[in-house]
Coordinates of C-alpha atoms and ligand atoms in Angstrom, one line a residue:
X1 CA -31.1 -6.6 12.2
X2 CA -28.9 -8.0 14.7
X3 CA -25.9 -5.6 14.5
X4 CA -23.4 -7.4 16.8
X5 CA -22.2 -11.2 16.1
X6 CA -20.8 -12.8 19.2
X7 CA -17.6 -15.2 18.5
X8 CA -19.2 -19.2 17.2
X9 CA -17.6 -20.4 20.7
X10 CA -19.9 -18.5 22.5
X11 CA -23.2 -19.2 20.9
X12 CA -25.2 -22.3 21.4
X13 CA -25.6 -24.3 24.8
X14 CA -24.6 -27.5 26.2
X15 CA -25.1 -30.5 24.3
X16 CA -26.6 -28.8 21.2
X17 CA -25.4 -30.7 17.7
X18 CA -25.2 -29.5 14.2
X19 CA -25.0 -32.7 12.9
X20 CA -26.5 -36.2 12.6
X21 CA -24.9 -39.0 11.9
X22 CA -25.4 -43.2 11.9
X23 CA -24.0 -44.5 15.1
X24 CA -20.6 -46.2 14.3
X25 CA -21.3 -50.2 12.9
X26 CA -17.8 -50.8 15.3
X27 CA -15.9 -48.8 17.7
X28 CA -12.5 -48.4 16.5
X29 CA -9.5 -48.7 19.1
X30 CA -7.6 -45.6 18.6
X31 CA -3.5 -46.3 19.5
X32 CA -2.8 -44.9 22.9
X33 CA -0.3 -42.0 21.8
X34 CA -2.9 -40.5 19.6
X35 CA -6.3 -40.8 22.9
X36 CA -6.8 -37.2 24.7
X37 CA -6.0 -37.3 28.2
X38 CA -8.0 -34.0 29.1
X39 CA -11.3 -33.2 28.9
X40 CA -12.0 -31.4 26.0
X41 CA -13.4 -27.7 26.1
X42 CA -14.9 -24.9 24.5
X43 CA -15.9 -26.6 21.8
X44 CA -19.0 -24.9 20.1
X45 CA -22.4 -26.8 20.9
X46 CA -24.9 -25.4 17.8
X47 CA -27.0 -26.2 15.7
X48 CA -26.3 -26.7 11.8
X49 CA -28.6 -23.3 10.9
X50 CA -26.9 -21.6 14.4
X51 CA -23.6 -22.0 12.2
X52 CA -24.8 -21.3 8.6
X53 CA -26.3 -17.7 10.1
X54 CA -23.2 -17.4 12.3
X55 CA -20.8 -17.3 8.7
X56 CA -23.4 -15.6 6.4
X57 CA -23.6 -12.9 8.7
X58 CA -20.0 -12.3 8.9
X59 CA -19.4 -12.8 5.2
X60 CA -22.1 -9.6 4.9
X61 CA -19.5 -7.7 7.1
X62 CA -16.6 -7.9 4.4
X63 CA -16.2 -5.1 2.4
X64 CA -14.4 -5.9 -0.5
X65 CA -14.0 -5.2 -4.1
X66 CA -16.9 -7.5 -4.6
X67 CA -19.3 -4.9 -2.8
X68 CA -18.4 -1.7 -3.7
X69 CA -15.6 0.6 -4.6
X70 CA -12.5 -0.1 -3.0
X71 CA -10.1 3.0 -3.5
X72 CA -6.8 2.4 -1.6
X73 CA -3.8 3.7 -3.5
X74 CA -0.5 2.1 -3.9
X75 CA -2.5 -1.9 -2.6
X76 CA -4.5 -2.0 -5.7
X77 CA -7.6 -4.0 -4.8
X78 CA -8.3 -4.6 -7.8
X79 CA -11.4 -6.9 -9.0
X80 CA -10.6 -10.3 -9.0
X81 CA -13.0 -11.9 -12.3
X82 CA -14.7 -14.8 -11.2
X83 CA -13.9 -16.8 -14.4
X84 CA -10.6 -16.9 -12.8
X85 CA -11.5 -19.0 -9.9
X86 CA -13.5 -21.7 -12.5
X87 CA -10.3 -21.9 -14.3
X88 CA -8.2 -22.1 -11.3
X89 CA -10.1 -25.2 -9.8
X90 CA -9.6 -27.1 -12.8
X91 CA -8.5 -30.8 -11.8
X92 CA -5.3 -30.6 -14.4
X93 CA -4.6 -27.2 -12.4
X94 CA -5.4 -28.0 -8.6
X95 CA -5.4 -32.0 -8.5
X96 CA -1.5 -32.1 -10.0
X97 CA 1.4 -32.5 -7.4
X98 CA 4.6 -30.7 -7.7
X99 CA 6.7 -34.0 -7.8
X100 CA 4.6 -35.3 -10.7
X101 CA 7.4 -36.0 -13.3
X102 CA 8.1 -33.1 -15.8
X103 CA 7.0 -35.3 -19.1
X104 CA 3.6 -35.9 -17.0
X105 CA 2.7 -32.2 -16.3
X106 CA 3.8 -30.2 -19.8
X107 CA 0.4 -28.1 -19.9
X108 CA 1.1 -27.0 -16.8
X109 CA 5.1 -25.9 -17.6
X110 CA 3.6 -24.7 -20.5
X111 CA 1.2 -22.5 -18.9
X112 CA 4.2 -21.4 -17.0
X113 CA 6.2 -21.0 -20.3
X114 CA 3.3 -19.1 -21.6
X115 CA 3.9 -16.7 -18.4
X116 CA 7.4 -15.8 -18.5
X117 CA 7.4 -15.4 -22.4
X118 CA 4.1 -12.4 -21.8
X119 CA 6.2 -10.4 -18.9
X120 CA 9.1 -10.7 -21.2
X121 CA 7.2 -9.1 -23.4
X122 CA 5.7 -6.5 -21.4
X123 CA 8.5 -5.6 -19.8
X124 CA 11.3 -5.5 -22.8
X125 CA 13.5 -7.7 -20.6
X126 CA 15.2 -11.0 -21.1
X127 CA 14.5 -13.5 -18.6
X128 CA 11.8 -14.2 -16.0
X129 CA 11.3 -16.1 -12.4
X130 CA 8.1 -16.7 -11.6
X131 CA 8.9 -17.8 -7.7
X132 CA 8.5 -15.0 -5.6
X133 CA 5.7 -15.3 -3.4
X134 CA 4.7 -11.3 -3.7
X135 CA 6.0 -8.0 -4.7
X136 CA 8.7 -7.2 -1.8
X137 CA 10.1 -11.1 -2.3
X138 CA 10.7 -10.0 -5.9
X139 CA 11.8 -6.8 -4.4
X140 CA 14.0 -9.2 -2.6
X141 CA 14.8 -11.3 -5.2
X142 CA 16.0 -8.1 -7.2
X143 CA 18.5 -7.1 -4.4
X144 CA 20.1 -10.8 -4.6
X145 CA 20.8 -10.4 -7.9
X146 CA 22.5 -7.2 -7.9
X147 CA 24.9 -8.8 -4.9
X148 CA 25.6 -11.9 -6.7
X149 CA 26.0 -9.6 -10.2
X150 CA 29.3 -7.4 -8.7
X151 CA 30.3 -10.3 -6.3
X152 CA 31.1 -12.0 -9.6
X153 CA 33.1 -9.0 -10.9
X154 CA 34.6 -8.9 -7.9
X155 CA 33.9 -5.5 -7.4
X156 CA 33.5 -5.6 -3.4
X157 CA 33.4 -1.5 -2.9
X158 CA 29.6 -1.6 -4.1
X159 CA 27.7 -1.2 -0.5
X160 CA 25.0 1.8 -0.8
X161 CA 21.6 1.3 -2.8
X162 CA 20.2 4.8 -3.9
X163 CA 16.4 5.2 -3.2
X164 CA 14.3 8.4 -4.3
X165 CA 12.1 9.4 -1.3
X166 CA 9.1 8.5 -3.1
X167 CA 9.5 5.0 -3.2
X168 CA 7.7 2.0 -1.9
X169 CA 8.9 1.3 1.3
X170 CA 9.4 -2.2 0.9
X171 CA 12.4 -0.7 -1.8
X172 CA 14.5 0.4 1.8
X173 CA 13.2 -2.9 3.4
X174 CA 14.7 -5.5 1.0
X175 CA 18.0 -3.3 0.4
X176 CA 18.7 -3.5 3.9
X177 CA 17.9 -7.2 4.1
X178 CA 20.1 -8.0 1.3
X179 CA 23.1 -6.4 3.4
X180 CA 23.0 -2.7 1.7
X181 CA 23.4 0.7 3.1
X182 CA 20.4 3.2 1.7
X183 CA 20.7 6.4 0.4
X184 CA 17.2 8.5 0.2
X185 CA 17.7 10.8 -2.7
X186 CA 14.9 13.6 -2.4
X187 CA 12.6 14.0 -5.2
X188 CA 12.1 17.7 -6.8
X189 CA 9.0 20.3 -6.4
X190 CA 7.5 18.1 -9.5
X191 CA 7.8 14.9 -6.9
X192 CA 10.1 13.3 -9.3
X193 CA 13.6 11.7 -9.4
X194 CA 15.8 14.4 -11.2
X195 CA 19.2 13.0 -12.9
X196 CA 20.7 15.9 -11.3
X197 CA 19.8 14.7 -7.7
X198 CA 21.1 11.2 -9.1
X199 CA 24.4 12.8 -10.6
X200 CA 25.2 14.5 -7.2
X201 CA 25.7 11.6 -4.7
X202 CA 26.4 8.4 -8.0
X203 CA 29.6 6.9 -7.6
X204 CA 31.6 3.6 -6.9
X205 CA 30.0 2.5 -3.6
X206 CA 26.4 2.5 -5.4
X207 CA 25.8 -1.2 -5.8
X208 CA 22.1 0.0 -7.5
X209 CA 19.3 2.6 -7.8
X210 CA 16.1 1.2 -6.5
X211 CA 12.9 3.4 -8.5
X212 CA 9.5 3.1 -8.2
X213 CA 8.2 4.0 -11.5
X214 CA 5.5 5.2 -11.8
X215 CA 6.2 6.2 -8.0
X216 CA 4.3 6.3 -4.8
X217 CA 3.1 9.6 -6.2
X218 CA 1.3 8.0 -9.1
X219 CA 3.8 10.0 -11.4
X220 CA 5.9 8.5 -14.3
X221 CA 9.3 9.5 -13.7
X222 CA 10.4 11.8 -16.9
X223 CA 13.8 11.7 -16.4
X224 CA 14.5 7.5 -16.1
X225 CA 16.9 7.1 -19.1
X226 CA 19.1 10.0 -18.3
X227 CA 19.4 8.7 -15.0
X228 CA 19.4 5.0 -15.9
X229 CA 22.8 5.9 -18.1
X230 CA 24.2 7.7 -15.2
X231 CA 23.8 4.9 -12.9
X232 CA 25.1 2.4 -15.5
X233 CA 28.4 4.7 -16.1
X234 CA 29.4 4.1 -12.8
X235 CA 28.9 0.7 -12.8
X236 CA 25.8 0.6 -10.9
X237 CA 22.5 -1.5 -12.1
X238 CA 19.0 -0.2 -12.1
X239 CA 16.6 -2.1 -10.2
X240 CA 12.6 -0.9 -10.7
X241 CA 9.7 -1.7 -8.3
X242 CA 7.6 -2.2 -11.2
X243 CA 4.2 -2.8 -8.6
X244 CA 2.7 0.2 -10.3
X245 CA 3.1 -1.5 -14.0
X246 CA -0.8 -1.3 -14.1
X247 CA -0.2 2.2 -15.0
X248 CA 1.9 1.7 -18.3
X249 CA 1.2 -1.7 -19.1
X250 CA 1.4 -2.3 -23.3
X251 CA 2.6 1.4 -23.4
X252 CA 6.2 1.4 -21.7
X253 CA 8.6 -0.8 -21.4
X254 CA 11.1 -1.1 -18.4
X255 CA 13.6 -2.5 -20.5
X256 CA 13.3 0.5 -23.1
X257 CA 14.1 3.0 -20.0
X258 CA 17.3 1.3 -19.3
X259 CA 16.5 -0.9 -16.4
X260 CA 18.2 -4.3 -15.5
X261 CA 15.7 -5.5 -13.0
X262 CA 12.0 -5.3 -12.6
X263 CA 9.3 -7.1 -10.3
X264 CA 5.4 -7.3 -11.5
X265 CA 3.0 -6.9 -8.5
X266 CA 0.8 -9.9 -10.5
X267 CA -2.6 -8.5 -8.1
X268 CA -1.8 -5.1 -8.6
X269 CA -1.4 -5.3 -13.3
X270 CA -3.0 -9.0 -13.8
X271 CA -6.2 -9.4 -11.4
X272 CA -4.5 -11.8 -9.5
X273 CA -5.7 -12.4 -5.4
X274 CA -3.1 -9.8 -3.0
X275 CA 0.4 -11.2 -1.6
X276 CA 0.5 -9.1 0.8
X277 CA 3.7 -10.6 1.8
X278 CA 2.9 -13.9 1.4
X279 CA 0.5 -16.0 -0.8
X280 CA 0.8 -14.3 -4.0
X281 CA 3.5 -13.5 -6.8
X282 CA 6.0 -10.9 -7.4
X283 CA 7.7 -12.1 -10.4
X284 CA 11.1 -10.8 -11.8
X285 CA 12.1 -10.1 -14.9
X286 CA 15.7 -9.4 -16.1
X287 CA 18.4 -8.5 -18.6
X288 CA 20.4 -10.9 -20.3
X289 CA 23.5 -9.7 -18.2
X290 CA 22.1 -10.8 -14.9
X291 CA 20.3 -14.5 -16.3
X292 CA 22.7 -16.7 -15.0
X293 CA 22.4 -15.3 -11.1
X294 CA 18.4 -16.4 -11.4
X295 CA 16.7 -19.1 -8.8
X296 CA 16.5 -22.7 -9.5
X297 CA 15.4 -24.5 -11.3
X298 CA 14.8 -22.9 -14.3
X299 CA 12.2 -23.8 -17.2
X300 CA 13.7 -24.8 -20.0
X301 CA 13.1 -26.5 -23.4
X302 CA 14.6 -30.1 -24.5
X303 CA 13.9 -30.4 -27.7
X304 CA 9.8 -30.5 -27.9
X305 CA 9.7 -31.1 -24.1
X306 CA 9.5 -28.4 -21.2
X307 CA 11.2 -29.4 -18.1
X308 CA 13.0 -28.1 -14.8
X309 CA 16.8 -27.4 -14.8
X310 CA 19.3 -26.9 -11.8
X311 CA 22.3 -26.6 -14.1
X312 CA 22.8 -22.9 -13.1
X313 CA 26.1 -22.6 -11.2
X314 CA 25.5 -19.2 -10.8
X315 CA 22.6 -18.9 -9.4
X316 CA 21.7 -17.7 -6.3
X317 CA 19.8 -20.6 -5.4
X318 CA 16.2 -21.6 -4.8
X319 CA 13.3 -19.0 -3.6
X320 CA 10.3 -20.7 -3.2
X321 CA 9.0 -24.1 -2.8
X322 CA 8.3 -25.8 -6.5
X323 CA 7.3 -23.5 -9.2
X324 CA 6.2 -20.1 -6.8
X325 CA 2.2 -20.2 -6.2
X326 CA 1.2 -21.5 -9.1
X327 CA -2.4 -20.8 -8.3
X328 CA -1.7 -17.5 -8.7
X329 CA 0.3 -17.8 -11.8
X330 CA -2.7 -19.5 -13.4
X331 CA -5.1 -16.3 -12.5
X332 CA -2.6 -14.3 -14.5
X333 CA -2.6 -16.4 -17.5
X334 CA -6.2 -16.3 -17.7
X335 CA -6.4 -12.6 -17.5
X336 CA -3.9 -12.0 -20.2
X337 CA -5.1 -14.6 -22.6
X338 CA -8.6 -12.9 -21.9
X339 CA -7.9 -9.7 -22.5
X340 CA -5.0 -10.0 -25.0
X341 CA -2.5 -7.2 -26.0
X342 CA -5.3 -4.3 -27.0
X343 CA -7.2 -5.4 -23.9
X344 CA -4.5 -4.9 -21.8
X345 CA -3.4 -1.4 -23.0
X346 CA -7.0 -0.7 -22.8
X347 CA -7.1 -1.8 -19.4
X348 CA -3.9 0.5 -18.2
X349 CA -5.7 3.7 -20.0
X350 CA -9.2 2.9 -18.1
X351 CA -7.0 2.8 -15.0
X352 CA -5.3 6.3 -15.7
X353 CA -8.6 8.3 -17.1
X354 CA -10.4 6.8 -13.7
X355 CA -7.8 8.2 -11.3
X356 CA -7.5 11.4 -13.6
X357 CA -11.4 12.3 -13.3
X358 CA -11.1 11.4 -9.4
X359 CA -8.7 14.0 -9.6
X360 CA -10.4 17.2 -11.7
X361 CA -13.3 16.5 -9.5
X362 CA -11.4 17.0 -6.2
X363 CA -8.9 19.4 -7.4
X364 CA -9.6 22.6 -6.0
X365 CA -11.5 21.3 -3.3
X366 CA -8.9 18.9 -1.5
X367 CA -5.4 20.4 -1.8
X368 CA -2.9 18.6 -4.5
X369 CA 0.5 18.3 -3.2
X370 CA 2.1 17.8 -7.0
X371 CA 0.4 19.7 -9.8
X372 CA 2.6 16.9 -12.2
X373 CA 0.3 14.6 -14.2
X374 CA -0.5 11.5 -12.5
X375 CA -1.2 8.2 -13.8
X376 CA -3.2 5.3 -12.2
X377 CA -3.6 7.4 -8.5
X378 CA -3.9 10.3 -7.3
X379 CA -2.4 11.9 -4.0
X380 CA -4.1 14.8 -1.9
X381 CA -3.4 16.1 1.1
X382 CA -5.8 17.4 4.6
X383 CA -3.2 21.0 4.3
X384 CA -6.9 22.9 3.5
X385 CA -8.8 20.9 6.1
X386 CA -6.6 21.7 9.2
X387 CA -7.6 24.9 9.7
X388 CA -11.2 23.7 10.6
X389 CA -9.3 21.0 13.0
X390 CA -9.9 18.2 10.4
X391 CA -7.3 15.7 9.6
X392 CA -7.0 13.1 6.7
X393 CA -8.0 10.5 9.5
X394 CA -10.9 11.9 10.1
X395 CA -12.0 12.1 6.1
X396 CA -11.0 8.7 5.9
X397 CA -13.4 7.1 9.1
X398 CA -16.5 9.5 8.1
X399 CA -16.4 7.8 4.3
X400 CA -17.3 4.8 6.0
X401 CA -20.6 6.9 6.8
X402 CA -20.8 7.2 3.5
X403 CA -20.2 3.5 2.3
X404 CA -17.1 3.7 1.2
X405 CA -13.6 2.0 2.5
X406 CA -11.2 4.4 3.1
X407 CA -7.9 5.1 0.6
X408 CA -4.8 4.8 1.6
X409 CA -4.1 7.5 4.4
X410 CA -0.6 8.9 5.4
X411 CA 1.4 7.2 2.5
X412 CA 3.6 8.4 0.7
X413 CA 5.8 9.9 3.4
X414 CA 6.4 12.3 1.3
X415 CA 3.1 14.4 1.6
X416 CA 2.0 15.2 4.9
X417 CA -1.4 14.1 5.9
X418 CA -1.7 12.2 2.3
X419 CA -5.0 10.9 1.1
X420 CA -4.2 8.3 -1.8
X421 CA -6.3 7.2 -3.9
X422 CA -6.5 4.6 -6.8
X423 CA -10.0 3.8 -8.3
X424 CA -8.6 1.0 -10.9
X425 CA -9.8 0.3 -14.1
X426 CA -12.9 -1.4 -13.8
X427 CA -15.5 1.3 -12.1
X428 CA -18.1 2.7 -13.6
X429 CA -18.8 6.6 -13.9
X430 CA -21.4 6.4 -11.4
X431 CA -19.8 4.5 -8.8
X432 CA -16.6 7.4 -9.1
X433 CA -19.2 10.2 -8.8
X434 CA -21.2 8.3 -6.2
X435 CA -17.6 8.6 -4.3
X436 CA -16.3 11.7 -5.4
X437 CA -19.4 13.0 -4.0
X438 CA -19.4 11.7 -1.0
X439 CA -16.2 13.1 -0.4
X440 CA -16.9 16.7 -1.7
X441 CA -20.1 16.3 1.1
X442 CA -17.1 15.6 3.8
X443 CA -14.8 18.6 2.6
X444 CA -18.2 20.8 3.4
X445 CA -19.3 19.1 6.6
X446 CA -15.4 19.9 7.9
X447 CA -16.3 23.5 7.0
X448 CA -19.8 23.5 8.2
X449 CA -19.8 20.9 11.0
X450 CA -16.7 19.7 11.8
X451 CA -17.4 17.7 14.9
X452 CA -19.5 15.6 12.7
X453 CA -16.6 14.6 10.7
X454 CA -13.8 14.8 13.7
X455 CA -16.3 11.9 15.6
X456 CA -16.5 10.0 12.9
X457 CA -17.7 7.3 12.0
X458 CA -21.5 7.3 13.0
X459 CA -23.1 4.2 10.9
X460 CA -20.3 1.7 12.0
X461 CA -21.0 -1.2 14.4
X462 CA -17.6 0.1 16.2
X463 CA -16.1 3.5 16.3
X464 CA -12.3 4.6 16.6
X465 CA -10.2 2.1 17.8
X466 CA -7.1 2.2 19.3
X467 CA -5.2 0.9 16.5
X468 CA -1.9 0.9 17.9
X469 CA -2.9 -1.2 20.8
X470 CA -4.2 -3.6 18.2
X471 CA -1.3 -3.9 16.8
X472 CA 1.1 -4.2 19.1
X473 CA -1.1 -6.7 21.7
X474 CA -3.7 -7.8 19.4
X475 CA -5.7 -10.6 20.9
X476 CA -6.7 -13.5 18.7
X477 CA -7.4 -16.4 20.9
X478 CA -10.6 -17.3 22.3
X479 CA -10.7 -18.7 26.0
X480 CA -13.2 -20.1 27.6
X481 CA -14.6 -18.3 30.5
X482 CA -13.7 -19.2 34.0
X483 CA -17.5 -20.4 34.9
X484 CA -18.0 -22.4 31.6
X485 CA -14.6 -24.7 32.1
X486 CA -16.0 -25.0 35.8
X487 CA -18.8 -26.6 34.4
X488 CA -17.5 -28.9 31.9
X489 CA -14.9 -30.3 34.0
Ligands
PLP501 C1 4.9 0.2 -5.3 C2 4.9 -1.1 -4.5 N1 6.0 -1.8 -4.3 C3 6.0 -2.9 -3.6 C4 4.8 -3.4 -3.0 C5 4.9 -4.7 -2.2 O1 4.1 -5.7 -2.7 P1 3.6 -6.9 -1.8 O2 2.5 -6.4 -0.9 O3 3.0 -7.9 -2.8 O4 4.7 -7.5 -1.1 C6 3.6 -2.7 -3.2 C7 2.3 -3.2 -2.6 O5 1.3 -3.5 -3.3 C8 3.6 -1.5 -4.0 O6 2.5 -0.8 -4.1

């Protein structure tokens, strides 16, 4: 098999066609603004089966939840069902137009309706927005409210925003954006937020505490309602990156812990395709107190009839384009109404006993940072490895010998040379042992033959890259060659 794939521009050979069509009945005078002046280059000359092999063979080199395990912690890849995208491409779901009037498109508003009335359920809280465009814009979303909440009291001395050191750290990103000053507060030798590390530096300046529950760590945080009450004494509101609500989903509430905000990571709890930052949905839910600060317009109800509202003259404003992605928001429908209240509950406790038996299996063998009991994902770290000159990188690149894409390396901060991993709740047994194994063979090859495993990987069409240059100068435009554009022109 052919393992390398040159780029479609630079198969194929002067002249070649992949298609065939009727020669034009008339030629059709284009107006002279719109003619090219230049000759046009670099086009790809192939043929029709040149192209269909070209994009087959490259859809063979995803890996992807679709072809096996795909364990990153904290990102969630989690399986996407396939009845979703039927339901999705439904002509009263992709053929309607935002602007159609709001009498003309009720099955979708209610579908929307539908939405906000199951995370206000989930969550325990009051009121929901379904704009935000992924987790970190509900993140952001969150942060606006909690300005616009004490600019209305007036209360101008609130500047600082409190985050444990095992949040996400998109929680520091969007505090920062919305004009606050961050406070890390460590987290104890359990690698959870203490009230007592909360009670020592609350007071008058703290505009909000920003948790991750369950945290980075994949561990519930114990102690959220004594610390919620301390917060809230002060005057303070508790925001909660609720990404992670695929680990308590139909068995805690945010709202019964005592927090005012929350965002859902809708890919990582409801099956939905990633945001990523951009193309998904990081709805918000809140309490009663904070409703009026939400984005226009809001959904509401006049008299049997569901329609938009911008009669909020507190609100912060719009968000997001229409209604949010509501492509997205219809994935998440589906996969409630599919699994229903039992399903999902079932569905948080598959997650938690899959990450749980990654984790007996590994224990002793890869070194666990936090003996506390973890929920959806566990955290190890390369501390036993090292001495055989070993790091997590080098775990991480010789599972792709194995077949496997790496977890989530280096994250949390908070534990050195972390390997994080988070198997979801849809694998099978076999597949876990099949990867649990793999990585028990890796911890003996770094005793045994560590070069193997430092020069890793072996099976891979490329090696070790130098991912920083990639980052920083990545090059993702195709030129023609010098000799080539000689020719054409
Ligand atoms: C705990 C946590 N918070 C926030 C985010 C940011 O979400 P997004 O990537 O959708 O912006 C993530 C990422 O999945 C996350 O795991």
């Amino acid at each position: 098999m052919l393992l390398d794939e040159p780029l479609i521009f630079e198969r194929g050979s002067p002249g070649r066609m992949g298609w065939m069509l009727p020669a034009a009945p008339a030629s059709i005078e284009l107006p002279r603004e719109l003619r090219r002046e230049d000759d046009l280059v670099g086009m790809p000359e192939v043929s029709e089966l040149e192209v269909v092999r070209h994009f087959v063979r490259l859809s063979q080199w995803n890996y992807s939840a679709a072809t096996t395990l795909y364990p990153l912690g904290s990102c969630t890849m989690k399986y996407n069902p396939v009845v979703h995208e039927a339901l999705v491409r439904l002509p009263g779901f992709s053929a309607l137009h935002p602007l159609v009037p709001d009498e003309l498109a009720q099955g979708a508003l209610d579908l929307l309706a539908q939405l906000e009335e199951a995370l206000r359920a989930v969550s325990g809280l009051d009121a929901v927005c379904l704009q935000p465009a992924a987790g970190a814009h509900g993140e952001l979303l969150g942060m606006l409210l909690v300005r616009a909440y004490h600019r209305d009291r007036s209360d101008a001395r609130r500047r600082r925003v409190l985050i444990p050191s095992s949040a996400h750290g998109t929680n520091a990103a969007t505090s920062t954006l919305a004009g606050y000053e961050v406070r890390e507060v460590p987290v104890d030798q359990r690698g959870l937020l203490s009230a007592r590390a909360v009670a020592a530096v609350m007071d008058d300046s703290v505009a909000a505490l920003m948790v991750t529950n369950p945290n980075t760590l994949g561990l519930f945080e114990e102690e959220i309602e004594a610390v919620a009450a301390l917060v809230h004494e002060r005057g303070g509101l508790v925001y909660m990156d609720g990404a992670n609500q695929n680990a308590i989903l139909g068995v805690a509430r945010a709202g019964d812990m005592g927090v005012d905000i929350v965002h859902f990571n809708l890919h990582k709890t409801f099956s939905t395709p990633h945001g990523g930052g951009g193309p998904g949905a990081g709805p918000v839910a809140v309490r009663a107190a904070l409703g009026a600060y939400l984005p226009i317009p809001r959904l509401v109800r006049r008299g049997a009839q569901l329609a938009w509202s911008e009669d909020a003259p507190k609100s912060i404003g719009r968000l997001h384009a229409f209604d949010g992605n509501f492509g997205v928001l219809v994935r998440a429908v589906a996969y409630i109404l599919r699994l229903g209240g039992p399903g999902l509950t079932e569905a948080t406790r598959h997650a938690v006993l899959n990450a749980n038996y990654v984790r007996a299996r590994l224990r002793g063998t890869y070194h666990l940072p936090y003996e506390t009991p973890s929920l959806h994902e566990c955290v190890f770290s390369d501390r036993d490895l090292q001495e055989h000159g070993v790091h997590t990188v080098d775990v991480a690149k010789r599972l792709l010998d194995y077949g496997f894409y790496a977890p989530t390396i280096y994250f949390p901060l908070v534990v050195k040379g972390a390997l994080m991993i988070e198997p979801t709740e849809t694998e099978t047994k076999e597949t876990l042992d099949a990867f649990v194994d793999a990585l028990l063979r890796i911890a003996e090859e770094a005793r045994t033959q560590p070069t193997l495993v430092r020069e890793a990987p072996h099976r891979t069409r490329l090696a070790r890259l130098d991912e920083t240059r990639a980052a920083r100068r990545p090059v993702l435009r195709w030129r023609p060659p010098p000799r080539e554009t000689a020719e054409i022109s």
